Amino acid sequence: LANLGRLARARRRLQEAIELDPRHLDAHAALATMCARVGDAEAARGHADMVLAQVPDHPIALTALSNLAVRAGDFAEAEPRLRTLLERPDLLPVNRAVAQALLGEALHGLGRPTEALAAWQASNGLMHVLHAPRLSEPSHTRREAIDRAIRYFESRPAPLGALPAGPAPVKAHAFLTGFLRSGTTLVGQVLAAHPEVVTLDEQPTLAPVARRLLFGPEGPAALATAGPSDQAAYWQAVSRLAPPLEGRTLVDKMPMDVVNLAAIARLFPHAVVILVRRDPRDVVLSCFRRTFRPNADTFRMTTLEDAARTYAQAMRLADLCLEQLPLNTHELRYEDLVADFDGEARRLCATLGLGWTEEL
């Protein structure tokens, strides 16, 4: 469940395991990691301390505490703990990759960027080797499919009209997209605080339909075959993941839907596309520093060069779609949101037909 991104459900299952066996060290260590990821420092420390009382050098619990120290800005505390952890010859490659990434963050915080870059490169090198047998070919296929879609829209074929809006169980509908590490998580958390909003966080609701209509053997020419069954397939996927939506606004957050804008324009003409942009240098460096769940897109973030190419490719396709297709788009710059939070959040709410509430 955690690897599928369903953190709340994963956390409940781990808590149930601990109720069955209060001294289940693996469950405590996993919960420490999960709590550290979401910033619940008190719970993370409690679970990590439980593990370390029994196994003082437990690598997952030590990594969780190092994550907490990095998040808190205690970089001088995190560095020696991570170096001790990395000296262990029995450390699993995936745990070594995570520890190297955290070491990079600690060194960056200590003002040692050259060493930080080396640590991130070591982390990504391990992740590349670990996942290349499974993801190298899918990643290459994905890159080729997006290039084919770019060539299609560069040839400027006659744009297809949108399908009539099908039945939808929502008051309003928005796709929250941009690129990985562009600020979509912040925007999603803001909107999720609104009592009339349901936010889906990075669930593949649109992906199967988009693969058929944009990235299959026919490329985007398959958009001409889109029909009500594709709209229905999307809403069925949503219904399996979301609470009841009647009278509420659905915000479907998936950063890499930035390459699926043509499918959105064809299938959901009344949906708002919230497109979050951020300085590309920040985006690419942030992607390179991040230990993602591995898939065909994130596999390409293991070098700075490939991360930059992936960003450029995705945003080229997005910009072509914005130029040619009738998308109802609200563009939001991450830097503007940080500089004028209330103003940008109010403008976004106005676009979505939502009243302002201080909970935002």
PDB file of N, CA and C in Angstrom, residues 225-277:
ATOM      1  N   THR A 225     -10.928   8.104 -31.894  1.00  0.00           N
ATOM      2  CA  THR A 225     -11.764   6.960 -31.501  1.00  0.00           C
ATOM      3  C   THR A 225     -12.325   7.107 -30.092  1.00  0.00           C
ATOM      4  N   ALA A 226     -11.991   8.203 -29.409  1.00  0.00           N
ATOM      5  CA  ALA A 226     -12.460   8.383 -28.031  1.00  0.00           C
ATOM      6  C   ALA A 226     -13.973   8.450 -27.980  1.00  0.00           C
ATOM      7  N   GLY A 227     -14.541   7.911 -26.930  1.00  0.00           N
ATOM      8  CA  GLY A 227     -15.987   7.912 -26.801  1.00  0.00           C
ATOM      9  C   GLY A 227     -16.439   7.914 -25.356  1.00  0.00           C
ATOM     10  N   PRO A 228     -17.734   7.859 -25.141  1.00  0.00           N
ATOM     11  CA  PRO A 228     -18.268   7.873 -23.775  1.00  0.00           C
ATOM     12  C   PRO A 228     -17.714   6.760 -22.897  1.00  0.00           C
ATOM     13  N   SER A 229     -17.324   5.634 -23.501  1.00  0.00           N
ATOM     14  CA  SER A 229     -16.789   4.533 -22.688  1.00  0.00           C
ATOM     15  C   SER A 229     -15.473   4.927 -22.023  1.00  0.00           C
ATOM     16  N   ASP A 230     -14.702   5.801 -22.682  1.00  0.00           N
ATOM     17  CA  ASP A 230     -13.456   6.274 -22.073  1.00  0.00           C
ATOM     18  C   ASP A 230     -13.743   7.202 -20.901  1.00  0.00           C
ATOM     19  N   GLN A 231     -14.732   8.059 -21.046  1.00  0.00           N
ATOM     20  CA  GLN A 231     -15.135   8.911 -19.920  1.00  0.00           C
ATOM     21  C   GLN A 231     -15.616   8.047 -18.754  1.00  0.00           C
ATOM     22  N   ALA A 232     -16.422   7.040 -19.075  1.00  0.00           N
ATOM     23  CA  ALA A 232     -16.962   6.173 -18.024  1.00  0.00           C
ATOM     24  C   ALA A 232     -15.854   5.394 -17.322  1.00  0.00           C
ATOM     25  N   ALA A 233     -14.842   4.943 -18.093  1.00  0.00           N
ATOM     26  CA  ALA A 233     -13.738   4.198 -17.481  1.00  0.00           C
ATOM     27  C   ALA A 233     -12.996   5.071 -16.472  1.00  0.00           C
ATOM     28  N   TYR A 234     -12.832   6.334 -16.800  1.00  0.00           N
ATOM     29  CA  TYR A 234     -12.170   7.253 -15.869  1.00  0.00           C
ATOM     30  C   TYR A 234     -12.982   7.389 -14.587  1.00  0.00           C
ATOM     31  N   TRP A 235     -14.284   7.630 -14.716  1.00  0.00           N
ATOM     32  CA  TRP A 235     -15.102   7.836 -13.520  1.00  0.00           C
ATOM     33  C   TRP A 235     -15.214   6.564 -12.695  1.00  0.00           C
ATOM     34  N   GLN A 236     -15.167   5.403 -13.331  1.00  0.00           N
ATOM     35  CA  GLN A 236     -15.159   4.154 -12.567  1.00  0.00           C
ATOM     36  C   GLN A 236     -13.881   4.045 -11.737  1.00  0.00           C
ATOM     37  N   ALA A 237     -12.744   4.439 -12.340  1.00  0.00           N
ATOM     38  CA  ALA A 237     -11.480   4.421 -11.590  1.00  0.00           C
ATOM     39  C   ALA A 237     -11.539   5.391 -10.418  1.00  0.00           C
ATOM     40  N   VAL A 238     -12.118   6.566 -10.638  1.00  0.00           N
ATOM     41  CA  VAL A 238     -12.249   7.550  -9.567  1.00  0.00           C
ATOM     42  C   VAL A 238     -13.122   7.004  -8.443  1.00  0.00           C
ATOM     43  N   SER A 239     -14.230   6.370  -8.809  1.00  0.00           N
ATOM     44  CA  SER A 239     -15.180   5.892  -7.792  1.00  0.00           C
ATOM     45  C   SER A 239     -14.563   4.850  -6.882  1.00  0.00           C
ATOM     46  N   ARG A 240     -13.570   4.104  -7.378  1.00  0.00           N
ATOM     47  CA  ARG A 240     -12.913   3.092  -6.546  1.00  0.00           C
ATOM     48  C   ARG A 240     -11.964   3.722  -5.530  1.00  0.00           C
ATOM     49  N   LEU A 241     -11.575   4.968  -5.762  1.00  0.00           N
ATOM     50  CA  LEU A 241     -10.537   5.586  -4.938  1.00  0.00           C
ATOM     51  C   LEU A 241     -11.032   6.748  -4.091  1.00  0.00           C
ATOM     52  N   ALA A 242     -12.159   7.354  -4.455  1.00  0.00           N
ATOM     53  CA  ALA A 242     -12.615   8.574  -3.796  1.00  0.00           C
ATOM     54  C   ALA A 242     -13.854   8.312  -2.960  1.00  0.00           C
ATOM     55  N   PRO A 243     -14.071   9.115  -1.931  1.00  0.00           N
ATOM     56  CA  PRO A 243     -15.336   9.052  -1.190  1.00  0.00           C
ATOM     57  C   PRO A 243     -16.465   9.584  -2.067  1.00  0.00           C
ATOM     58  N   PRO A 244     -17.713   9.534  -1.608  1.00  0.00           N
ATOM     59  CA  PRO A 244     -18.818  10.077  -2.410  1.00  0.00           C
ATOM     60  C   PRO A 244     -18.543  11.518  -2.835  1.00  0.00           C
ATOM     61  N   LEU A 245     -18.836  11.812  -4.109  1.00  0.00           N
ATOM     62  CA  LEU A 245     -18.436  13.086  -4.697  1.00  0.00           C
ATOM     63  C   LEU A 245     -19.599  14.019  -4.998  1.00  0.00           C
ATOM     64  N   GLU A 246     -20.817  13.575  -4.789  1.00  0.00           N
ATOM     65  CA  GLU A 246     -21.963  14.381  -5.183  1.00  0.00           C
ATOM     66  C   GLU A 246     -21.930  15.747  -4.487  1.00  0.00           C
ATOM     67  N   GLY A 247     -22.048  16.805  -5.306  1.00  0.00           N
ATOM     68  CA  GLY A 247     -22.062  18.157  -4.775  1.00  0.00           C
ATOM     69  C   GLY A 247     -20.693  18.692  -4.385  1.00  0.00           C
ATOM     70  N   ARG A 248     -19.640  17.968  -4.707  1.00  0.00           N
ATOM     71  CA  ARG A 248     -18.290  18.383  -4.321  1.00  0.00           C
ATOM     72  C   ARG A 248     -17.416  18.579  -5.557  1.00  0.00           C
ATOM     73  N   THR A 249     -16.281  19.219  -5.358  1.00  0.00           N
ATOM     74  CA  THR A 249     -15.324  19.445  -6.434  1.00  0.00           C
ATOM     75  C   THR A 249     -14.218  18.408  -6.327  1.00  0.00           C
ATOM     76  N   LEU A 250     -13.968  17.691  -7.427  1.00  0.00           N
ATOM     77  CA  LEU A 250     -12.887  16.716  -7.466  1.00  0.00           C
ATOM     78  C   LEU A 250     -11.645  17.387  -8.031  1.00  0.00           C
ATOM     79  N   VAL A 251     -10.546  17.305  -7.277  1.00  0.00           N
ATOM     80  CA  VAL A 251      -9.233  17.733  -7.766  1.00  0.00           C
ATOM     81  C   VAL A 251      -8.388  16.474  -7.926  1.00  0.00           C
ATOM     82  N   ASP A 252      -8.127  16.106  -9.160  1.00  0.00           N
ATOM     83  CA  ASP A 252      -7.369  14.894  -9.477  1.00  0.00           C
ATOM     84  C   ASP A 252      -5.917  15.309  -9.704  1.00  0.00           C
ATOM     85  N   LYS A 253      -5.094  15.099  -8.675  1.00  0.00           N
ATOM     86  CA  LYS A 253      -3.702  15.552  -8.734  1.00  0.00           C
ATOM     87  C   LYS A 253      -2.792  14.428  -9.237  1.00  0.00           C
ATOM     88  N   MET A 254      -2.174  14.668 -10.393  1.00  0.00           N
ATOM     89  CA  MET A 254      -1.185  13.747 -10.945  1.00  0.00           C
ATOM     90  C   MET A 254      -0.209  14.570 -11.785  1.00  0.00           C
ATOM     91  N   PRO A 255       0.998  14.850 -11.254  1.00  0.00           N
ATOM     92  CA  PRO A 255       1.910  15.738 -11.979  1.00  0.00           C
ATOM     93  C   PRO A 255       2.151  15.331 -13.428  1.00  0.00           C
ATOM     94  N   MET A 256       2.358  14.036 -13.683  1.00  0.00           N
ATOM     95  CA  MET A 256       2.720  13.632 -15.032  1.00  0.00           C
ATOM     96  C   MET A 256       1.532  13.560 -15.983  1.00  0.00           C
ATOM     97  N   ASP A 257       0.333  13.938 -15.515  1.00  0.00           N
ATOM     98  CA  ASP A 257      -0.753  14.164 -16.469  1.00  0.00           C
ATOM     99  C   ASP A 257      -0.453  15.367 -17.358  1.00  0.00           C
ATOM    100  N   VAL A 258       0.689  16.041 -17.101  1.00  0.00           N
ATOM    101  CA  VAL A 258       1.101  17.135 -17.972  1.00  0.00           C
ATOM    102  C   VAL A 258       1.303  16.655 -19.407  1.00  0.00           C
ATOM    103  N   VAL A 259       1.579  15.364 -19.604  1.00  0.00           N
ATOM    104  CA  VAL A 259       1.712  14.840 -20.968  1.00  0.00           C
ATOM    105  C   VAL A 259       0.392  14.297 -21.497  1.00  0.00           C
ATOM    106  N   ASN A 260      -0.665  14.343 -20.684  1.00  0.00           N
ATOM    107  CA  ASN A 260      -1.965  13.794 -21.072  1.00  0.00           C
ATOM    108  C   ASN A 260      -2.998  14.880 -21.363  1.00  0.00           C
ATOM    109  N   LEU A 261      -2.549  16.113 -21.600  1.00  0.00           N
ATOM    110  CA  LEU A 261      -3.491  17.213 -21.755  1.00  0.00           C
ATOM    111  C   LEU A 261      -4.407  17.017 -22.960  1.00  0.00           C
ATOM    112  N   ALA A 262      -3.920  16.377 -24.003  1.00  0.00           N
ATOM    113  CA  ALA A 262      -4.767  16.169 -25.180  1.00  0.00           C
ATOM    114  C   ALA A 262      -5.940  15.251 -24.853  1.00  0.00           C
ATOM    115  N   ALA A 263      -5.696  14.244 -24.030  1.00  0.00           N
ATOM    116  CA  ALA A 263      -6.794  13.359 -23.629  1.00  0.00           C
ATOM    117  C   ALA A 263      -7.794  14.105 -22.761  1.00  0.00           C
ATOM    118  N   ILE A 264      -7.313  14.975 -21.890  1.00  0.00           N
ATOM    119  CA  ILE A 264      -8.213  15.775 -21.050  1.00  0.00           C
ATOM    120  C   ILE A 264      -9.067  16.690 -21.917  1.00  0.00           C
ATOM    121  N   ALA A 265      -8.437  17.357 -22.892  1.00  0.00           N
ATOM    122  CA  ALA A 265      -9.181  18.269 -23.767  1.00  0.00           C
ATOM    123  C   ALA A 265     -10.271  17.538 -24.538  1.00  0.00           C
ATOM    124  N   ARG A 266      -9.992  16.331 -24.949  1.00  0.00           N
ATOM    125  CA  ARG A 266     -10.966  15.553 -25.749  1.00  0.00           C
ATOM    126  C   ARG A 266     -12.100  15.006 -24.894  1.00  0.00           C
ATOM    127  N   LEU A 267     -11.775  14.539 -23.679  1.00  0.00           N
ATOM    128  CA  LEU A 267     -12.756  13.804 -22.890  1.00  0.00           C
ATOM    129  C   LEU A 267     -13.505  14.672 -21.883  1.00  0.00           C
ATOM    130  N   PHE A 268     -12.837  15.701 -21.361  1.00  0.00           N
ATOM    131  CA  PHE A 268     -13.419  16.452 -20.236  1.00  0.00           C
ATOM    132  C   PHE A 268     -13.382  17.951 -20.531  1.00  0.00           C
ATOM    133  N   PRO A 269     -14.220  18.405 -21.442  1.00  0.00           N
ATOM    134  CA  PRO A 269     -14.155  19.808 -21.887  1.00  0.00           C
ATOM    135  C   PRO A 269     -14.462  20.818 -20.790  1.00  0.00           C
ATOM    136  N   HIS A 270     -15.179  20.400 -19.752  1.00  0.00           N
ATOM    137  CA  HIS A 270     -15.543  21.345 -18.699  1.00  0.00           C
ATOM    138  C   HIS A 270     -14.579  21.318 -17.516  1.00  0.00           C
ATOM    139  N   ALA A 271     -13.601  20.436 -17.544  1.00  0.00           N
ATOM    140  CA  ALA A 271     -12.652  20.353 -16.436  1.00  0.00           C
ATOM    141  C   ALA A 271     -11.658  21.511 -16.496  1.00  0.00           C
ATOM    142  N   VAL A 272     -11.242  21.979 -15.340  1.00  0.00           N
ATOM    143  CA  VAL A 272     -10.176  22.969 -15.244  1.00  0.00           C
ATOM    144  C   VAL A 272      -8.844  22.225 -15.138  1.00  0.00           C
ATOM    145  N   VAL A 273      -7.875  22.653 -15.927  1.00  0.00           N
ATOM    146  CA  VAL A 273      -6.516  22.127 -15.808  1.00  0.00           C
ATOM    147  C   VAL A 273      -5.703  23.145 -15.016  1.00  0.00           C
ATOM    148  N   ILE A 274      -5.318  22.766 -13.798  1.00  0.00           N
ATOM    149  CA  ILE A 274      -4.443  23.612 -12.983  1.00  0.00           C
ATOM    150  C   ILE A 274      -3.013  23.205 -13.326  1.00  0.00           C
ATOM    151  N   LEU A 275      -2.307  24.090 -13.999  1.00  0.00           N
ATOM    152  CA  LEU A 275      -0.949  23.789 -14.453  1.00  0.00           C
ATOM    153  C   LEU A 275       0.033  24.579 -13.593  1.00  0.00           C
ATOM    154  N   VAL A 276       0.781  23.862 -12.757  1.00  0.00           N
ATOM    155  CA  VAL A 276       1.746  24.503 -11.864  1.00  0.00           C
ATOM    156  C   VAL A 276       3.110  24.504 -12.549  1.00  0.00           C
ATOM    157  N   ARG A 277       3.688  25.693 -12.648  1.00  0.00           N
ATOM    158  CA  ARG A 277       5.020  25.824 -13.241  1.00  0.00           C
ATOM    159  C   ARG A 277       6.001  26.312 -12.173  1.00  0.00           C
TER     160      ARG A 277
END
